[in-house]
Short mmCIF file of C-alpha atoms in Angstrom, two decimals:
data_model
loop_
_atom_site.label_atom_id
_atom_site.label_comp_id
_atom_site.label_asym_id
_atom_site.label_seq_id
_atom_site.Cartn_x
_atom_site.Cartn_y
_atom_site.Cartn_z
CA UNK A 1 -1.85 6.56 -22.67
CA UNK A 2 -0.10 8.39 -19.70
CA UNK A 3 3.80 8.73 -20.21
CA UNK A 4 6.10 6.23 -18.96
CA UNK A 5 8.81 7.34 -16.54
CA UNK A 6 10.31 4.10 -15.48
CA UNK A 7 9.52 0.66 -14.59
CA UNK A 8 11.02 -1.95 -12.00
CA UNK A 9 10.23 -5.28 -10.30
CA UNK A 10 10.09 -6.03 -6.44
CA UNK A 11 10.95 -9.54 -5.92
CA UNK A 12 8.91 -11.72 -2.99
CA UNK A 13 10.38 -10.91 0.58
CA UNK A 14 11.59 -7.48 -0.30
CA UNK A 15 11.27 -4.11 0.47
CA UNK A 16 11.91 -0.82 -1.07
CA UNK A 17 10.63 3.08 -0.66
CA UNK A 18 10.53 6.02 -3.15
CA UNK A 19 9.12 9.66 -3.40
CA UNK A 20 6.65 10.42 -6.10
CA UNK A 21 5.75 13.54 -7.02
CA UNK A 22 1.73 14.80 -7.00
CA UNK A 23 0.55 14.24 -10.56
CA UNK A 24 2.29 10.80 -10.58
CA UNK A 25 0.80 7.34 -10.71
CA UNK A 26 2.01 3.86 -9.58
CA UNK A 27 0.80 0.94 -11.82
CA UNK A 28 1.64 -2.34 -9.67
CA UNK A 29 1.01 -5.85 -11.29
CA UNK A 30 1.20 -9.22 -9.45
CA UNK A 31 3.51 -11.38 -11.75
CA UNK A 32 2.56 -14.71 -10.15
CA UNK A 33 -0.26 -14.76 -8.49
CA UNK A 34 -1.46 -14.51 -4.93
CA UNK A 35 0.78 -11.12 -3.96
CA UNK A 36 0.58 -9.15 -0.68
CA UNK A 37 2.10 -5.56 -1.29
CA UNK A 38 2.39 -3.99 2.27
CA UNK A 39 2.48 0.11 1.83
CA UNK A 40 2.67 2.79 4.22
CA UNK A 41 2.35 6.71 3.11
CA UNK A 42 4.37 9.73 4.49
CA UNK A 43 4.44 13.44 3.50
CA UNK A 44 7.98 13.97 2.87
CA UNK A 45 7.78 17.82 3.41
CA UNK A 46 6.46 16.95 7.18
CA UNK A 47 7.11 13.10 7.99
CA UNK A 48 4.48 13.71 10.93
CA UNK A 49 1.63 13.65 8.50
CA UNK A 50 1.15 9.81 7.64
CA UNK A 51 -1.66 7.50 6.16
CA UNK A 52 -4.32 7.27 8.25
CA UNK A 53 -6.46 3.91 8.14
CA UNK A 54 -9.51 4.99 9.90
CA UNK A 55 -9.99 8.04 8.64
CA UNK A 56 -10.02 7.02 5.15
CA UNK A 57 -12.55 3.86 6.03
CA UNK A 58 -14.59 6.22 8.09
CA UNK A 59 -15.22 9.05 5.61
CA UNK A 60 -15.72 7.09 2.70
CA UNK A 61 -18.08 4.72 4.52
CA UNK A 62 -16.16 1.32 3.77
CA UNK A 63 -14.34 -1.65 4.92
CA UNK A 64 -12.30 -2.27 1.99
CA UNK A 65 -10.45 -0.06 -0.47
CA UNK A 66 -11.05 -0.48 -4.32
CA UNK A 67 -11.61 1.58 -7.61
CA UNK A 68 -12.75 4.91 -6.68
CA UNK A 69 -11.58 5.26 -3.10
CA UNK A 70 -8.77 7.39 -2.07
CA UNK A 71 -6.32 7.39 0.93
CA UNK A 72 -6.31 10.06 3.70
CA UNK A 73 -3.40 11.76 5.51
CA UNK A 74 -4.15 12.24 9.44
CA UNK A 75 -4.35 16.04 8.03
CA UNK A 76 -7.42 15.64 5.76
CA UNK A 77 -5.43 15.50 2.80
CA UNK A 78 -5.67 12.86 0.07
CA UNK A 79 -2.09 10.87 -0.75
CA UNK A 80 -3.20 8.94 -3.78
CA UNK A 81 -6.27 7.57 -5.34
CA UNK A 82 -7.58 4.02 -6.55
CA UNK A 83 -8.27 4.55 -10.32
CA UNK A 84 -7.65 0.81 -11.35
CA UNK A 85 -8.22 -2.11 -9.38
CA UNK A 86 -8.64 -5.67 -10.86
CA UNK A 87 -8.87 -7.36 -7.38
CA UNK A 88 -11.91 -5.17 -6.25
CA UNK A 89 -10.92 -5.47 -2.39
CA UNK A 90 -7.68 -3.90 -0.92
CA UNK A 91 -7.27 -4.39 2.62
CA UNK A 92 -6.00 -2.16 4.96
CA UNK A 93 -7.26 -3.31 8.98
CA UNK A 94 -5.13 -6.48 8.93
CA UNK A 95 -2.05 -4.87 9.57
CA UNK A 96 1.29 -6.46 8.51
CA UNK A 97 3.55 -9.84 9.88
CA UNK A 98 6.08 -9.44 12.58
CA UNK A 99 9.16 -11.58 13.24
CA UNK A 100 7.29 -13.82 15.87
CA UNK A 101 4.56 -14.25 13.78
CA UNK A 102 6.78 -15.57 10.75
CA UNK A 103 8.81 -17.86 12.81
CA UNK A 104 5.58 -19.40 14.28
CA UNK A 105 3.92 -20.23 11.23
CA UNK A 106 6.69 -20.63 8.88
CA UNK A 107 9.66 -21.61 10.95
CA UNK A 108 13.08 -19.17 12.03
CA UNK A 109 15.63 -18.91 8.86
CA UNK A 110 18.43 -16.23 8.72
CA UNK A 111 20.49 -14.38 5.80
CA UNK A 112 23.14 -16.58 6.22
CA UNK A 113 21.67 -19.65 5.68
CA UNK A 114 18.91 -18.82 3.32
CA UNK A 115 20.15 -15.83 1.67
CA UNK A 116 17.44 -14.23 -0.23
CA UNK A 117 15.62 -16.70 0.49
CA UNK A 118 15.07 -16.10 4.33
CA UNK A 119 12.04 -15.41 5.87
CA UNK A 120 11.67 -11.66 6.49
CA UNK A 121 8.63 -9.77 7.93
CA UNK A 122 6.76 -6.65 7.16
CA UNK A 123 7.26 -4.62 10.41
CA UNK A 124 11.26 -4.83 10.33
CA UNK A 125 10.89 -4.64 6.74
CA UNK A 126 9.15 -1.11 7.21
CA UNK A 127 11.48 -0.16 10.01
CA UNK A 128 14.34 -0.73 7.32
CA UNK A 129 12.73 1.73 5.12
CA UNK A 130 11.77 4.32 7.11
CA UNK A 131 15.21 4.50 9.34
CA UNK A 132 16.59 5.73 5.82
CA UNK A 133 14.29 8.86 6.45
CA UNK A 134 14.96 9.36 9.99
CA UNK A 135 11.58 7.67 11.12
CA UNK A 136 11.30 4.65 13.64
CA UNK A 137 9.16 2.28 15.26
CA UNK A 138 6.41 4.98 17.08
CA UNK A 139 5.81 6.45 13.02
CA UNK A 140 4.50 3.00 11.72
CA UNK A 141 0.96 3.50 11.31
CA UNK A 142 -1.97 0.61 9.86
CA UNK A 143 -0.97 -0.32 6.66
CA UNK A 144 -2.40 -0.92 3.29
CA UNK A 145 -2.13 -4.64 1.47
CA UNK A 146 -2.40 -4.48 -2.08
CA UNK A 147 -3.44 -7.80 -3.66
CA UNK A 148 -4.87 -8.74 -0.46
CA UNK A 149 -8.77 -9.55 0.94
CA UNK A 150 -9.92 -10.08 4.35
CA UNK A 151 -13.81 -10.34 4.91
CA UNK A 152 -15.89 -11.28 7.80
CA UNK A 153 -17.71 -14.97 8.14
CA UNK A 154 -21.13 -15.15 9.64
CA UNK A 155 -19.60 -15.01 13.46
CA UNK A 156 -17.91 -11.97 12.59
CA UNK A 157 -14.26 -13.25 12.61
CA UNK A 158 -11.67 -12.15 10.03
CA UNK A 159 -11.11 -14.51 6.91
CA UNK A 160 -8.27 -14.39 4.34
CA UNK A 161 -9.32 -15.25 0.64
CA UNK A 162 -7.20 -17.31 -0.82
CA UNK A 163 -6.15 -17.12 -4.35
CA UNK A 164 -7.70 -13.68 -4.35
CA UNK A 165 -5.18 -11.88 -6.80
CA UNK A 166 -4.47 -13.61 -10.07
CA UNK A 167 -1.12 -13.53 -11.83
CA UNK A 168 -1.67 -10.14 -14.30
CA UNK A 169 -3.94 -8.36 -11.94
CA UNK A 170 -2.97 -4.80 -11.34
CA UNK A 171 -3.80 -1.60 -8.96
CA UNK A 172 -3.05 2.00 -10.10
CA UNK A 173 -2.39 4.75 -7.52
CA UNK A 174 -2.62 8.30 -8.59
CA UNK A 175 -0.97 10.45 -6.15
CA UNK A 176 -2.61 13.92 -5.48
CA UNK A 177 0.14 14.90 -3.21
CA UNK A 178 4.11 14.52 -3.07
CA UNK A 179 4.61 11.46 -1.48
CA UNK A 180 6.93 9.05 0.06
CA UNK A 181 5.79 5.46 -0.71
CA UNK A 182 7.44 2.61 1.64
CA UNK A 183 6.38 -0.97 0.66
CA UNK A 184 7.42 -4.52 1.14
CA UNK A 185 6.32 -8.07 -0.34
CA UNK A 186 6.24 -9.71 2.92
CA UNK A 187 3.12 -12.32 3.43
CA UNK A 188 -0.02 -11.16 4.53
CA UNK A 189 -0.32 -11.52 8.30
CA UNK A 190 -3.49 -14.14 7.99
CA UNK A 191 -1.78 -16.03 4.88
CA UNK A 192 -2.47 -19.69 6.17
CA UNK A 193 0.02 -21.04 3.31
CA UNK A 194 2.06 -23.86 4.60
CA UNK A 195 5.15 -22.67 2.92
CA UNK A 196 6.44 -18.85 2.96
CA UNK A 197 5.24 -17.01 0.17
CA UNK A 198 7.75 -15.64 -2.37
CA UNK A 199 5.43 -13.66 -4.56
CA UNK A 200 7.25 -10.96 -7.07
CA UNK A 201 5.34 -7.55 -7.86
CA UNK A 202 6.35 -5.41 -10.80
CA UNK A 203 5.71 -1.31 -10.82
CA UNK A 204 5.45 1.37 -13.59
CA UNK A 205 5.94 4.92 -12.59
CA UNK A 206 3.72 7.16 -15.01
CA UNK A 207 2.65 10.73 -15.65
CA UNK A 208 -0.83 11.26 -14.25
CA UNK A 209 -3.52 12.90 -16.83
CA UNK A 210 -5.05 15.90 -15.35
CA UNK A 211 -7.71 15.66 -12.94
CA UNK A 212 -11.06 16.92 -14.23
CA UNK A 213 -13.81 18.09 -12.17
CA UNK A 214 -15.90 14.66 -13.27
CA UNK A 215 -12.83 12.75 -12.34
CA UNK A 216 -14.60 9.28 -10.97
CA UNK A 217 -12.22 9.37 -7.43
CA UNK A 218 -13.27 12.68 -6.74
CA UNK A 219 -16.94 11.98 -6.89
CA UNK A 220 -16.97 8.37 -5.52
CA UNK A 221 -17.36 9.58 -2.21
CA UNK A 222 -18.96 12.97 -0.85
CA UNK A 223 -15.86 13.55 1.42
CA UNK A 224 -13.82 13.14 -1.70
CA UNK A 225 -14.56 16.46 -2.96
CA UNK A 226 -13.56 18.24 -0.03
CA UNK A 227 -10.42 16.16 0.52
CA UNK A 228 -8.94 17.12 -2.87
CA UNK A 229 -9.88 20.99 -2.14
CA UNK A 230 -7.62 20.19 0.92
CA UNK A 231 -4.87 18.81 -0.95
CA UNK A 232 -5.48 21.38 -3.98
CA UNK A 233 -4.75 24.16 -1.21
CA UNK A 234 -1.71 22.44 0.44
CA UNK A 235 -0.10 22.06 -3.07
CA UNK A 236 -0.65 25.41 -3.95
CA UNK A 237 1.24 26.42 -0.93
CA UNK A 238 4.04 24.13 -1.26
CA UNK A 239 4.93 24.10 -4.98
CA UNK A 240 4.63 28.26 -4.86
#
């Protein structure tokens, strides 16, 4: 097993950010079941480079993400690879909640009244975290929602899969380049729950094993090989 660097918990209805180095992996675990972990990714050496959902889906010919898929930047480089996924389906098309959506679905609450159980939303949570690095609203791109599944019904409508993630399910991301990771545990925007969901996650930070030529993610789609080479060349320049 790879070397454990540290571990922590992120309560439901919370947000956090951290910078991880190339060659690091993050293992996320849904501790209660029914979690949603919204995530954004930026290049800490050039914050103009960030996660690009359309390119990620298009170049890998998919609507969902799961083990084997890579998460691409808008420069054709790979932020991270999904090396393990107990859920089999990760959403990156439905976006995140905002204040108006949360108030309409679950009612308005503020911190002064509810304390840590007030109803935060994903958009403002992202804004709080990226502001720490000098970023703002124009820098929010389409996000990833770990532990959540969105599919289309026979009429082409988006449908939220209830009880998609079970307690103990985990997802591991291996980072191929230095990455600023921004995350929140606010509900998925299509979650129809009657009560505002407070679902926590835990995460482990580990040193990843070296990548071999037969690496599963590297060979999962033809484009991934090119993405890994682009990333390798960039890392050579950054870490020279």
